Amino acid sequence: MNTTTTPLLVRASDAETLTGDPGGTIALLADSATTGGVITCNRSTFRAGADGVPPHFHTRASELFVVLGGSLQVLVEDRLHVLGQGDVLLVPPRVPHAFGAVPGADADVLFVFTPGMNRFDYYRLLDRVHRGEADPREIGESQARFDNHYVENALWREARTATR
């Protein structure tokens, strides 16, 4: 296990990349186990208009979004935002949020959770669901385990429906 005093280098070419979601990919960069619990980090790409994650919140971690390219539509509480290349957003624990690519634009986003959470198995579960190898109900059943608590939000549902 890494500690906060030991440098960690993750080469993009060495990252596990999940490709089961037709809307994009997830590169698993650093999980809690490899950072001594300091951060969890992944890079996701979304095809134009693709959904990311529906409204949810985390009870323990803050989530940092860094838009590396394209445009990302984000819901934070009850406000919609469009983030562009270079924009940064920090969502503290217990704040509902959701995200997806803006229609007509891809999005390339670096996500950092702090403190770190063991989330790589969550992303692998999503990948298996997209591939038809796991039951979608497993996602709902995993909310407490992965600190990913889903909530309803009419504004997000309407915004994403309008993009179709």
PDB file of C-alpha atoms in Angstrom:
ATOM      1  CA  MET A   1       0.000   0.000   0.000  1.00  0.00           C
ATOM      2  CA  ASN A   2       1.210   3.483  -0.825  1.00  0.00           C
ATOM      3  CA  THR A   3       1.348   6.158   1.857  1.00  0.00           C
ATOM      4  CA  THR A   4       1.090   9.917   1.627  1.00  0.00           C
ATOM      5  CA  THR A   5       4.909  10.118   1.807  1.00  0.00           C
ATOM      6  CA  THR A   6       5.546   7.748  -1.104  1.00  0.00           C
ATOM      7  CA  PRO A   7       5.218   9.124  -4.643  1.00  0.00           C
ATOM      8  CA  LEU A   8       2.872   7.277  -6.981  1.00  0.00           C
ATOM      9  CA  LEU A   9       3.284   7.351 -10.747  1.00  0.00           C
ATOM     10  CA  VAL A  10       0.572   5.871 -12.949  1.00  0.00           C
ATOM     11  CA  ARG A  11       1.302   5.817 -16.651  1.00  0.00           C
ATOM     12  CA  ALA A  12      -1.765   6.217 -18.845  1.00  0.00           C
ATOM     13  CA  SER A  13      -0.613   3.226 -20.876  1.00  0.00           C
ATOM     14  CA  ASP A  14      -0.674   1.059 -17.723  1.00  0.00           C
ATOM     15  CA  ALA A  15      -4.160   2.084 -16.574  1.00  0.00           C
ATOM     16  CA  GLU A  16      -6.965  -0.459 -16.756  1.00  0.00           C
ATOM     17  CA  THR A  17      -9.462   0.907 -19.292  1.00  0.00           C
ATOM     18  CA  LEU A  18     -13.116  -0.136 -19.222  1.00  0.00           C
ATOM     19  CA  THR A  19     -14.861  -0.025 -22.599  1.00  0.00           C
ATOM     20  CA  GLY A  20     -18.218  -1.738 -22.013  1.00  0.00           C
ATOM     21  CA  ASP A  21     -20.249   1.476 -21.944  1.00  0.00           C
ATOM     22  CA  PRO A  22     -21.154   2.487 -25.510  1.00  0.00           C
ATOM     23  CA  GLY A  23     -21.200   6.110 -24.283  1.00  0.00           C
ATOM     24  CA  GLY A  24     -17.508   6.231 -23.396  1.00  0.00           C
ATOM     25  CA  THR A  25     -14.574   4.790 -21.499  1.00  0.00           C
ATOM     26  CA  ILE A  26     -13.178   4.859 -17.964  1.00  0.00           C
ATOM     27  CA  ALA A  27      -9.444   4.673 -17.257  1.00  0.00           C
ATOM     28  CA  LEU A  28      -8.757   3.525 -13.690  1.00  0.00           C
ATOM     29  CA  LEU A  29      -5.743   5.538 -12.511  1.00  0.00           C
ATOM     30  CA  ALA A  30      -5.338   5.403  -8.721  1.00  0.00           C
ATOM     31  CA  ASP A  31      -7.585   3.831  -6.095  1.00  0.00           C
ATOM     32  CA  SER A  32      -7.605   4.212  -2.340  1.00  0.00           C
ATOM     33  CA  ALA A  33      -5.509   1.070  -1.869  1.00  0.00           C
ATOM     34  CA  THR A  34      -2.654   2.461  -3.990  1.00  0.00           C
ATOM     35  CA  THR A  35      -2.722   5.983  -2.493  1.00  0.00           C
ATOM     36  CA  GLY A  36      -2.905   5.155   1.199  1.00  0.00           C
ATOM     37  CA  GLY A  37      -6.520   6.373   1.209  1.00  0.00           C
ATOM     38  CA  VAL A  38      -5.595   9.869   0.069  1.00  0.00           C
ATOM     39  CA  ILE A  39      -7.392   9.917  -3.315  1.00  0.00           C
ATOM     40  CA  THR A  40      -9.162   7.851  -5.922  1.00  0.00           C
ATOM     41  CA  CYS A  41      -8.707   9.024  -9.503  1.00  0.00           C
ATOM     42  CA  ASN A  42     -10.109   8.042 -12.882  1.00  0.00           C
ATOM     43  CA  ARG A  43     -10.348   9.593 -16.317  1.00  0.00           C
ATOM     44  CA  SER A  44     -13.575   9.241 -18.255  1.00  0.00           C
ATOM     45  CA  THR A  45     -14.416  10.082 -21.821  1.00  0.00           C
ATOM     46  CA  PHE A  46     -18.007  10.573 -22.910  1.00  0.00           C
ATOM     47  CA  ARG A  47     -19.298  10.606 -26.458  1.00  0.00           C
ATOM     48  CA  ALA A  48     -21.428  13.575 -27.498  1.00  0.00           C
ATOM     49  CA  GLY A  49     -24.608  13.696 -25.423  1.00  0.00           C
ATOM     50  CA  ALA A  50     -23.788  10.494 -23.512  1.00  0.00           C
ATOM     51  CA  ASP A  51     -25.075  10.146 -19.986  1.00  0.00           C
ATOM     52  CA  GLY A  52     -22.519   9.911 -17.227  1.00  0.00           C
ATOM     53  CA  VAL A  53     -24.029   9.237 -13.823  1.00  0.00           C
ATOM     54  CA  PRO A  54     -27.584  10.028 -12.668  1.00  0.00           C
ATOM     55  CA  PRO A  55     -28.176  12.185  -9.573  1.00  0.00           C
ATOM     56  CA  HIS A  56     -26.329  10.818  -6.546  1.00  0.00           C
ATOM     57  CA  PHE A  57     -24.202  11.899  -3.601  1.00  0.00           C
ATOM     58  CA  HIS A  58     -21.308  10.584  -1.546  1.00  0.00           C
ATOM     59  CA  THR A  59     -21.365  10.683   2.255  1.00  0.00           C
ATOM     60  CA  ARG A  60     -17.606  10.641   2.850  1.00  0.00           C
ATOM     61  CA  ALA A  61     -15.714  12.028  -0.139  1.00  0.00           C
ATOM     62  CA  SER A  62     -15.529  15.261  -2.062  1.00  0.00           C
ATOM     63  CA  GLU A  63     -15.468  14.816  -5.835  1.00  0.00           C
ATOM     64  CA  LEU A  64     -13.296  17.011  -8.028  1.00  0.00           C
ATOM     65  CA  PHE A  65     -14.073  17.363 -11.756  1.00  0.00           C
ATOM     66  CA  VAL A  66     -11.374  18.665 -14.100  1.00  0.00           C
ATOM     67  CA  VAL A  67     -12.586  19.026 -17.690  1.00  0.00           C
ATOM     68  CA  LEU A  68      -9.659  18.183 -19.956  1.00  0.00           C
ATOM     69  CA  GLY A  69     -11.621  18.662 -23.176  1.00  0.00           C
ATOM     70  CA  GLY A  70     -15.100  19.079 -24.573  1.00  0.00           C
ATOM     71  CA  SER A  71     -18.180  20.088 -22.582  1.00  0.00           C
ATOM     72  CA  LEU A  72     -19.833  18.459 -19.591  1.00  0.00           C
ATOM     73  CA  GLN A  73     -23.339  19.170 -18.347  1.00  0.00           C
ATOM     74  CA  VAL A  74     -23.447  18.972 -14.557  1.00  0.00           C
ATOM     75  CA  LEU A  75     -26.234  19.155 -12.019  1.00  0.00           C
ATOM     76  CA  VAL A  76     -25.185  20.413  -8.568  1.00  0.00           C
ATOM     77  CA  GLU A  77     -28.066  20.361  -6.088  1.00  0.00           C
ATOM     78  CA  ASP A  78     -30.767  22.038  -8.191  1.00  0.00           C
ATOM     79  CA  ARG A  79     -28.620  24.026 -10.627  1.00  0.00           C
ATOM     80  CA  LEU A  80     -27.429  23.052 -14.083  1.00  0.00           C
ATOM     81  CA  HIS A  81     -23.973  24.076 -15.290  1.00  0.00           C
ATOM     82  CA  VAL A  82     -21.977  23.506 -18.458  1.00  0.00           C
ATOM     83  CA  LEU A  83     -18.276  22.996 -17.821  1.00  0.00           C
ATOM     84  CA  GLY A  84     -15.767  23.490 -20.598  1.00  0.00           C
ATOM     85  CA  GLN A  85     -12.110  22.684 -21.113  1.00  0.00           C
ATOM     86  CA  GLY A  86     -10.053  23.800 -18.119  1.00  0.00           C
ATOM     87  CA  ASP A  87     -13.027  24.206 -15.792  1.00  0.00           C
ATOM     88  CA  VAL A  88     -12.823  22.701 -12.311  1.00  0.00           C
ATOM     89  CA  LEU A  89     -15.707  21.807  -9.999  1.00  0.00           C
ATOM     90  CA  LEU A  90     -15.499  20.507  -6.430  1.00  0.00           C
ATOM     91  CA  VAL A  91     -18.597  18.816  -5.002  1.00  0.00           C
ATOM     92  CA  PRO A  92     -18.455  18.286  -1.220  1.00  0.00           C
ATOM     93  CA  PRO A  93     -19.922  15.249   0.553  1.00  0.00           C
ATOM     94  CA  ARG A  94     -23.730  14.919   0.697  1.00  0.00           C
ATOM     95  CA  VAL A  95     -24.321  17.338  -2.212  1.00  0.00           C
ATOM     96  CA  PRO A  96     -26.433  15.718  -4.951  1.00  0.00           C
ATOM     97  CA  HIS A  97     -24.878  15.906  -8.396  1.00  0.00           C
ATOM     98  CA  ALA A  98     -25.050  14.286 -11.841  1.00  0.00           C
ATOM     99  CA  PHE A  99     -23.224  14.662 -15.133  1.00  0.00           C
ATOM    100  CA  GLY A 100     -23.200  13.798 -18.812  1.00  0.00           C
ATOM    101  CA  ALA A 101     -21.703  15.096 -22.041  1.00  0.00           C
ATOM    102  CA  VAL A 102     -23.364  18.090 -23.638  1.00  0.00           C
ATOM    103  CA  PRO A 103     -25.284  17.225 -26.825  1.00  0.00           C
ATOM    104  CA  GLY A 104     -23.021  17.679 -29.814  1.00  0.00           C
ATOM    105  CA  ALA A 105     -19.821  17.641 -27.748  1.00  0.00           C
ATOM    106  CA  ASP A 106     -17.622  14.908 -26.347  1.00  0.00           C
ATOM    107  CA  ALA A 107     -16.204  15.307 -22.847  1.00  0.00           C
ATOM    108  CA  ASP A 108     -12.888  14.202 -21.366  1.00  0.00           C
ATOM    109  CA  VAL A 109     -12.881  14.493 -17.573  1.00  0.00           C
ATOM    110  CA  LEU A 110     -10.486  13.711 -14.745  1.00  0.00           C
ATOM    111  CA  PHE A 111     -12.277  12.750 -11.513  1.00  0.00           C
ATOM    112  CA  VAL A 112     -10.567  12.845  -8.132  1.00  0.00           C
ATOM    113  CA  PHE A 113     -12.204  11.704  -4.886  1.00  0.00           C
ATOM    114  CA  THR A 114     -10.754  12.732  -1.548  1.00  0.00           C
ATOM    115  CA  PRO A 115     -10.405  11.029   0.768  1.00  0.00           C
ATOM    116  CA  GLY A 116      -9.921   8.031  -1.449  1.00  0.00           C
ATOM    117  CA  MET A 117     -12.641   5.392  -1.742  1.00  0.00           C
ATOM    118  CA  ASN A 118     -12.341   1.869  -3.124  1.00  0.00           C
ATOM    119  CA  ARG A 119     -14.348   2.576  -6.287  1.00  0.00           C
ATOM    120  CA  PHE A 120     -12.604   0.574  -8.987  1.00  0.00           C
ATOM    121  CA  ASP A 121     -14.871  -2.416  -8.323  1.00  0.00           C
ATOM    122  CA  TYR A 122     -17.862  -0.079  -8.763  1.00  0.00           C
ATOM    123  CA  TYR A 123     -16.615   0.946 -12.209  1.00  0.00           C
ATOM    124  CA  ARG A 124     -15.976  -2.693 -13.073  1.00  0.00           C
ATOM    125  CA  LEU A 125     -19.553  -3.503 -12.015  1.00  0.00           C
ATOM    126  CA  LEU A 126     -20.882  -0.761 -14.312  1.00  0.00           C
ATOM    127  CA  ASP A 127     -18.762  -2.177 -17.125  1.00  0.00           C
ATOM    128  CA  ARG A 128     -20.164  -5.687 -16.557  1.00  0.00           C
ATOM    129  CA  VAL A 129     -23.729  -4.320 -16.524  1.00  0.00           C
ATOM    130  CA  HIS A 130     -23.121  -2.542 -19.847  1.00  0.00           C
ATOM    131  CA  ARG A 131     -21.742  -5.774 -21.294  1.00  0.00           C
ATOM    132  CA  GLY A 132     -24.806  -7.731 -20.086  1.00  0.00           C
ATOM    133  CA  GLU A 133     -22.671  -9.776 -17.676  1.00  0.00           C
ATOM    134  CA  ALA A 134     -24.283  -8.428 -14.469  1.00  0.00           C
ATOM    135  CA  ASP A 135     -27.799  -7.506 -13.363  1.00  0.00           C
ATOM    136  CA  PRO A 136     -28.427  -3.717 -13.220  1.00  0.00           C
ATOM    137  CA  ARG A 137     -30.027  -4.248  -9.798  1.00  0.00           C
ATOM    138  CA  GLU A 138     -26.519  -4.879  -8.461  1.00  0.00           C
ATOM    139  CA  ILE A 139     -25.765  -1.187  -8.933  1.00  0.00           C
ATOM    140  CA  GLY A 140     -28.585  -0.186  -6.590  1.00  0.00           C
ATOM    141  CA  GLU A 141     -27.589  -2.881  -4.138  1.00  0.00           C
ATOM    142  CA  SER A 142     -24.021  -1.545  -4.061  1.00  0.00           C
ATOM    143  CA  GLN A 143     -24.856   2.017  -2.982  1.00  0.00           C
ATOM    144  CA  ALA A 144     -23.609   1.720   0.618  1.00  0.00           C
ATOM    145  CA  ARG A 145     -20.543  -0.336  -0.333  1.00  0.00           C
ATOM    146  CA  PHE A 146     -19.297   2.213  -2.858  1.00  0.00           C
ATOM    147  CA  ASP A 147     -20.743   5.348  -1.168  1.00  0.00           C
ATOM    148  CA  ASN A 148     -22.726   6.186  -4.281  1.00  0.00           C
ATOM    149  CA  HIS A 149     -26.274   7.034  -3.155  1.00  0.00           C
ATOM    150  CA  TYR A 150     -28.788   7.650  -5.956  1.00  0.00           C
ATOM    151  CA  VAL A 151     -31.525  10.277  -5.656  1.00  0.00           C
ATOM    152  CA  GLU A 152     -34.312  11.516  -7.901  1.00  0.00           C
ATOM    153  CA  ASN A 153     -34.119  14.945  -9.511  1.00  0.00           C
ATOM    154  CA  ALA A 154     -36.798  16.164 -11.904  1.00  0.00           C
ATOM    155  CA  LEU A 155     -34.645  18.997 -13.269  1.00  0.00           C
ATOM    156  CA  TRP A 156     -31.915  16.541 -14.328  1.00  0.00           C
ATOM    157  CA  ARG A 157     -34.425  14.115 -15.840  1.00  0.00           C
ATOM    158  CA  GLU A 158     -36.025  16.936 -17.850  1.00  0.00           C
ATOM    159  CA  ALA A 159     -32.660  18.374 -18.946  1.00  0.00           C
ATOM    160  CA  ARG A 160     -31.372  15.021 -20.170  1.00  0.00           C
ATOM    161  CA  THR A 161     -34.693  14.138 -21.849  1.00  0.00           C
ATOM    162  CA  ALA A 162     -34.594  17.467 -23.701  1.00  0.00           C
ATOM    163  CA  THR A 163     -31.190  16.523 -25.151  1.00  0.00           C
ATOM    164  CA  ARG A 164     -32.524  13.379 -26.814  1.00  0.00           C
TER     165      ARG A 164
END
